[in-house]
């Protein structure tokens, strides 16, 4: 249901919530809103659903309690799910424009997308060659991230569809 509401319609309540927590104009407002998405909740739910209850029961028999069971048994075996969730969250928010535009109100806190959009409004003329260079340079961190965690990403994507 919440995924049917456009993101722009949620901006005022999200801004009020971040203002109430004194997080406006801090990177934490953008980070918090990027990791608390409905998609990631569904993605991790599917990953945890595939985890065997027998392993958790065996850990309880061995004396592990609550968080120890989670951190010692579940997290290490779901490394690929966490890596895939991290990559998907990073990729979907790397080029985000609306949330950083609303939450980050000074130029020293601006994201790369906001800075690139500002290139065309500085001198009231568009320098396409500078914009294209900046866009090409912003893809480099995404490529490095994907190259280094590609194996975990592929395992996580396969693991979320296994039955």
PDB file of C-alpha atoms in Angstrom:
ATOM      1  CA  UNK A   1       0.000   0.000   0.000  1.00  0.00           C
ATOM      2  CA  UNK A   2       2.721   2.488   0.937  1.00  0.00           C
ATOM      3  CA  UNK A   3       4.587   1.777  -2.308  1.00  0.00           C
ATOM      4  CA  UNK A   4       1.620   3.160  -4.246  1.00  0.00           C
ATOM      5  CA  UNK A   5       2.053   6.622  -2.697  1.00  0.00           C
ATOM      6  CA  UNK A   6       4.374   8.824  -4.777  1.00  0.00           C
ATOM      7  CA  UNK A   7       7.567   9.883  -3.062  1.00  0.00           C
ATOM      8  CA  UNK A   8       6.791  13.555  -3.652  1.00  0.00           C
ATOM      9  CA  UNK A   9       3.584  13.224  -1.635  1.00  0.00           C
ATOM     10  CA  UNK A  10       5.598  12.027   1.359  1.00  0.00           C
ATOM     11  CA  UNK A  11       8.090  14.905   1.348  1.00  0.00           C
ATOM     12  CA  UNK A  12       6.234  17.194   3.765  1.00  0.00           C
ATOM     13  CA  UNK A  13       5.692  14.526   6.454  1.00  0.00           C
ATOM     14  CA  UNK A  14       9.253  13.256   6.028  1.00  0.00           C
ATOM     15  CA  UNK A  15      10.648  16.775   6.297  1.00  0.00           C
ATOM     16  CA  UNK A  16       8.617  17.428   9.453  1.00  0.00           C
ATOM     17  CA  UNK A  17       9.826  14.142  10.931  1.00  0.00           C
ATOM     18  CA  UNK A  18      13.475  14.944  10.166  1.00  0.00           C
ATOM     19  CA  UNK A  19      13.036  18.492  11.485  1.00  0.00           C
ATOM     20  CA  UNK A  20      11.582  17.086  14.712  1.00  0.00           C
ATOM     21  CA  UNK A  21      14.692  14.925  15.107  1.00  0.00           C
ATOM     22  CA  UNK A  22      16.985  17.885  14.210  1.00  0.00           C
ATOM     23  CA  UNK A  23      18.361  16.010  11.203  1.00  0.00           C
ATOM     24  CA  UNK A  24      17.559  18.555   8.480  1.00  0.00           C
ATOM     25  CA  UNK A  25      20.696  19.681   6.651  1.00  0.00           C
ATOM     26  CA  UNK A  26      22.684  16.697   7.853  1.00  0.00           C
ATOM     27  CA  UNK A  27      23.709  13.678   5.802  1.00  0.00           C
ATOM     28  CA  UNK A  28      21.957  11.458   8.375  1.00  0.00           C
ATOM     29  CA  UNK A  29      18.540  12.539   7.120  1.00  0.00           C
ATOM     30  CA  UNK A  30      19.315  11.257   3.621  1.00  0.00           C
ATOM     31  CA  UNK A  31      20.977   8.099   4.946  1.00  0.00           C
ATOM     32  CA  UNK A  32      18.085   7.300   7.279  1.00  0.00           C
ATOM     33  CA  UNK A  33      15.495   7.761   4.543  1.00  0.00           C
ATOM     34  CA  UNK A  34      17.500   5.670   2.076  1.00  0.00           C
ATOM     35  CA  UNK A  35      17.867   2.603   4.316  1.00  0.00           C
ATOM     36  CA  UNK A  36      14.283   2.548   5.563  1.00  0.00           C
ATOM     37  CA  UNK A  37      12.546   1.695   2.315  1.00  0.00           C
ATOM     38  CA  UNK A  38       9.685  -0.741   1.864  1.00  0.00           C
ATOM     39  CA  UNK A  39      11.623  -2.560  -0.841  1.00  0.00           C
ATOM     40  CA  UNK A  40      14.485  -3.368   1.553  1.00  0.00           C
ATOM     41  CA  UNK A  41      12.016  -4.585   4.175  1.00  0.00           C
ATOM     42  CA  UNK A  42      10.471  -6.995   1.643  1.00  0.00           C
ATOM     43  CA  UNK A  43      13.898  -8.026   0.362  1.00  0.00           C
ATOM     44  CA  UNK A  44      15.231  -8.907   3.828  1.00  0.00           C
ATOM     45  CA  UNK A  45      11.964 -10.578   4.801  1.00  0.00           C
ATOM     46  CA  UNK A  46      12.340 -12.929   1.850  1.00  0.00           C
ATOM     47  CA  UNK A  47      15.960 -13.597   2.791  1.00  0.00           C
ATOM     48  CA  UNK A  48      15.085 -14.391   6.407  1.00  0.00           C
ATOM     49  CA  UNK A  49      12.193 -16.563   5.278  1.00  0.00           C
ATOM     50  CA  UNK A  50      14.647 -18.841   3.487  1.00  0.00           C
ATOM     51  CA  UNK A  51      16.778 -19.233   6.602  1.00  0.00           C
ATOM     52  CA  UNK A  52      16.293 -22.613   8.233  1.00  0.00           C
ATOM     53  CA  UNK A  53      14.523 -22.695  11.610  1.00  0.00           C
ATOM     54  CA  UNK A  54      16.477 -25.835  12.465  1.00  0.00           C
ATOM     55  CA  UNK A  55      19.711 -23.840  12.724  1.00  0.00           C
ATOM     56  CA  UNK A  56      18.098 -21.350  15.109  1.00  0.00           C
ATOM     57  CA  UNK A  57      16.691 -24.157  17.235  1.00  0.00           C
ATOM     58  CA  UNK A  58      20.102 -25.868  17.324  1.00  0.00           C
ATOM     59  CA  UNK A  59      21.694 -22.605  18.475  1.00  0.00           C
ATOM     60  CA  UNK A  60      19.093 -22.281  21.248  1.00  0.00           C
ATOM     61  CA  UNK A  61      19.793 -25.849  22.381  1.00  0.00           C
ATOM     62  CA  UNK A  62      23.503 -24.974  22.481  1.00  0.00           C
ATOM     63  CA  UNK A  63      22.686 -22.073  24.816  1.00  0.00           C
ATOM     64  CA  UNK A  64      22.621 -19.071  22.480  1.00  0.00           C
ATOM     65  CA  UNK A  65      20.098 -16.391  23.404  1.00  0.00           C
ATOM     66  CA  UNK A  66      18.302 -13.750  21.244  1.00  0.00           C
ATOM     67  CA  UNK A  67      20.863 -11.400  19.711  1.00  0.00           C
ATOM     68  CA  UNK A  68      23.713 -13.882  20.027  1.00  0.00           C
ATOM     69  CA  UNK A  69      21.766 -16.308  17.857  1.00  0.00           C
ATOM     70  CA  UNK A  70      21.125 -13.552  15.340  1.00  0.00           C
ATOM     71  CA  UNK A  71      24.712 -12.263  15.169  1.00  0.00           C
ATOM     72  CA  UNK A  72      26.465 -15.636  15.417  1.00  0.00           C
ATOM     73  CA  UNK A  73      24.226 -17.726  13.173  1.00  0.00           C
ATOM     74  CA  UNK A  74      21.946 -15.658  10.961  1.00  0.00           C
ATOM     75  CA  UNK A  75      24.130 -12.698   9.935  1.00  0.00           C
ATOM     76  CA  UNK A  76      27.180 -14.691   8.747  1.00  0.00           C
ATOM     77  CA  UNK A  77      25.091 -17.058   6.657  1.00  0.00           C
ATOM     78  CA  UNK A  78      23.103 -14.209   5.086  1.00  0.00           C
ATOM     79  CA  UNK A  79      26.141 -12.169   4.068  1.00  0.00           C
ATOM     80  CA  UNK A  80      25.063 -12.246   0.423  1.00  0.00           C
ATOM     81  CA  UNK A  81      21.598 -10.914   1.278  1.00  0.00           C
ATOM     82  CA  UNK A  82      23.107  -8.032   3.247  1.00  0.00           C
ATOM     83  CA  UNK A  83      25.547  -7.286   0.410  1.00  0.00           C
ATOM     84  CA  UNK A  84      22.747  -7.310  -2.175  1.00  0.00           C
ATOM     85  CA  UNK A  85      20.565  -5.072  -0.013  1.00  0.00           C
ATOM     86  CA  UNK A  86      23.457  -2.656   0.459  1.00  0.00           C
ATOM     87  CA  UNK A  87      24.202  -2.532  -3.267  1.00  0.00           C
ATOM     88  CA  UNK A  88      20.556  -2.083  -4.240  1.00  0.00           C
ATOM     89  CA  UNK A  89      20.089   0.667  -1.652  1.00  0.00           C
ATOM     90  CA  UNK A  90      23.285   2.404  -2.718  1.00  0.00           C
ATOM     91  CA  UNK A  91      22.426   2.238  -6.407  1.00  0.00           C
ATOM     92  CA  UNK A  92      18.884   3.465  -5.937  1.00  0.00           C
ATOM     93  CA  UNK A  93      20.008   6.389  -3.811  1.00  0.00           C
ATOM     94  CA  UNK A  94      23.256   7.371  -5.538  1.00  0.00           C
ATOM     95  CA  UNK A  95      21.416   9.482  -8.104  1.00  0.00           C
ATOM     96  CA  UNK A  96      18.602  10.510  -5.774  1.00  0.00           C
ATOM     97  CA  UNK A  97      17.547  14.085  -6.322  1.00  0.00           C
ATOM     98  CA  UNK A  98      14.320  14.893  -4.490  1.00  0.00           C
ATOM     99  CA  UNK A  99      15.174  13.779  -0.944  1.00  0.00           C
ATOM    100  CA  UNK A 100      18.609  15.454  -0.885  1.00  0.00           C
ATOM    101  CA  UNK A 101      17.124  18.578  -2.470  1.00  0.00           C
ATOM    102  CA  UNK A 102      14.578  18.882   0.333  1.00  0.00           C
ATOM    103  CA  UNK A 103      16.686  17.665   3.275  1.00  0.00           C
ATOM    104  CA  UNK A 104      20.083  19.203   2.491  1.00  0.00           C
ATOM    105  CA  UNK A 105      19.663  22.941   2.294  1.00  0.00           C
ATOM    106  CA  UNK A 106      23.230  24.248   1.990  1.00  0.00           C
ATOM    107  CA  UNK A 107      25.741  23.780  -0.816  1.00  0.00           C
ATOM    108  CA  UNK A 108      28.363  22.254   1.463  1.00  0.00           C
ATOM    109  CA  UNK A 109      25.993  19.329   2.188  1.00  0.00           C
ATOM    110  CA  UNK A 110      24.831  18.857  -1.425  1.00  0.00           C
ATOM    111  CA  UNK A 111      25.101  15.467  -3.112  1.00  0.00           C
ATOM    112  CA  UNK A 112      26.711  14.940  -6.508  1.00  0.00           C
ATOM    113  CA  UNK A 113      23.333  14.944  -8.262  1.00  0.00           C
ATOM    114  CA  UNK A 114      22.505  18.333  -6.790  1.00  0.00           C
ATOM    115  CA  UNK A 115      25.915  19.728  -7.703  1.00  0.00           C
ATOM    116  CA  UNK A 116      25.629  18.487 -11.285  1.00  0.00           C
ATOM    117  CA  UNK A 117      22.181  20.032 -11.653  1.00  0.00           C
ATOM    118  CA  UNK A 118      23.634  23.273 -10.339  1.00  0.00           C
ATOM    119  CA  UNK A 119      26.189  23.338 -13.154  1.00  0.00           C
ATOM    120  CA  UNK A 120      23.544  24.378 -15.670  1.00  0.00           C
ATOM    121  CA  UNK A 121      22.108  27.156 -13.518  1.00  0.00           C
ATOM    122  CA  UNK A 122      25.310  28.905 -12.441  1.00  0.00           C
ATOM    123  CA  UNK A 123      25.940  30.969 -15.555  1.00  0.00           C
ATOM    124  CA  UNK A 124      22.492  30.664 -17.147  1.00  0.00           C
ATOM    125  CA  UNK A 125      23.967  28.635 -19.968  1.00  0.00           C
ATOM    126  CA  UNK A 126      24.378  24.912 -20.171  1.00  0.00           C
ATOM    127  CA  UNK A 127      27.865  23.523 -20.614  1.00  0.00           C
ATOM    128  CA  UNK A 128      26.989  20.046 -21.772  1.00  0.00           C
ATOM    129  CA  UNK A 129      30.595  18.875 -21.958  1.00  0.00           C
ATOM    130  CA  UNK A 130      31.169  19.677 -18.278  1.00  0.00           C
ATOM    131  CA  UNK A 131      27.901  18.032 -17.275  1.00  0.00           C
ATOM    132  CA  UNK A 132      28.702  14.889 -19.250  1.00  0.00           C
ATOM    133  CA  UNK A 133      32.157  14.694 -17.697  1.00  0.00           C
ATOM    134  CA  UNK A 134      30.716  15.089 -14.206  1.00  0.00           C
ATOM    135  CA  UNK A 135      28.087  12.412 -14.863  1.00  0.00           C
ATOM    136  CA  UNK A 136      30.744  10.043 -16.217  1.00  0.00           C
ATOM    137  CA  UNK A 137      32.900  10.629 -13.129  1.00  0.00           C
ATOM    138  CA  UNK A 138      29.995   9.893 -10.795  1.00  0.00           C
ATOM    139  CA  UNK A 139      29.641   6.421 -12.271  1.00  0.00           C
ATOM    140  CA  UNK A 140      33.154   5.391 -11.187  1.00  0.00           C
ATOM    141  CA  UNK A 141      32.315   4.688  -7.508  1.00  0.00           C
ATOM    142  CA  UNK A 142      29.308   2.596  -8.561  1.00  0.00           C
ATOM    143  CA  UNK A 143      31.471   0.522 -10.904  1.00  0.00           C
ATOM    144  CA  UNK A 144      34.101  -0.099  -8.220  1.00  0.00           C
ATOM    145  CA  UNK A 145      31.472  -1.044  -5.666  1.00  0.00           C
ATOM    146  CA  UNK A 146      29.817  -3.486  -8.021  1.00  0.00           C
ATOM    147  CA  UNK A 147      33.123  -5.051  -9.102  1.00  0.00           C
ATOM    148  CA  UNK A 148      34.199  -5.686  -5.511  1.00  0.00           C
ATOM    149  CA  UNK A 149      30.906  -7.130  -4.277  1.00  0.00           C
ATOM    150  CA  UNK A 150      29.591  -8.697  -7.485  1.00  0.00           C
ATOM    151  CA  UNK A 151      29.873 -12.247  -6.144  1.00  0.00           C
ATOM    152  CA  UNK A 152      27.809 -11.441  -3.026  1.00  0.00           C
ATOM    153  CA  UNK A 153      25.301  -9.532  -5.119  1.00  0.00           C
ATOM    154  CA  UNK A 154      24.735 -12.448  -7.478  1.00  0.00           C
ATOM    155  CA  UNK A 155      24.459 -14.930  -4.570  1.00  0.00           C
ATOM    156  CA  UNK A 156      21.988 -12.656  -2.793  1.00  0.00           C
ATOM    157  CA  UNK A 157      19.835 -12.205  -5.862  1.00  0.00           C
ATOM    158  CA  UNK A 158      19.785 -15.958  -6.457  1.00  0.00           C
ATOM    159  CA  UNK A 159      19.102 -16.641  -2.784  1.00  0.00           C
ATOM    160  CA  UNK A 160      16.092 -14.328  -2.696  1.00  0.00           C
ATOM    161  CA  UNK A 161      14.428 -16.297  -5.486  1.00  0.00           C
ATOM    162  CA  UNK A 162      15.223 -19.837  -4.277  1.00  0.00           C
ATOM    163  CA  UNK A 163      12.438 -21.855  -2.777  1.00  0.00           C
TER     164      UNK A 163
END
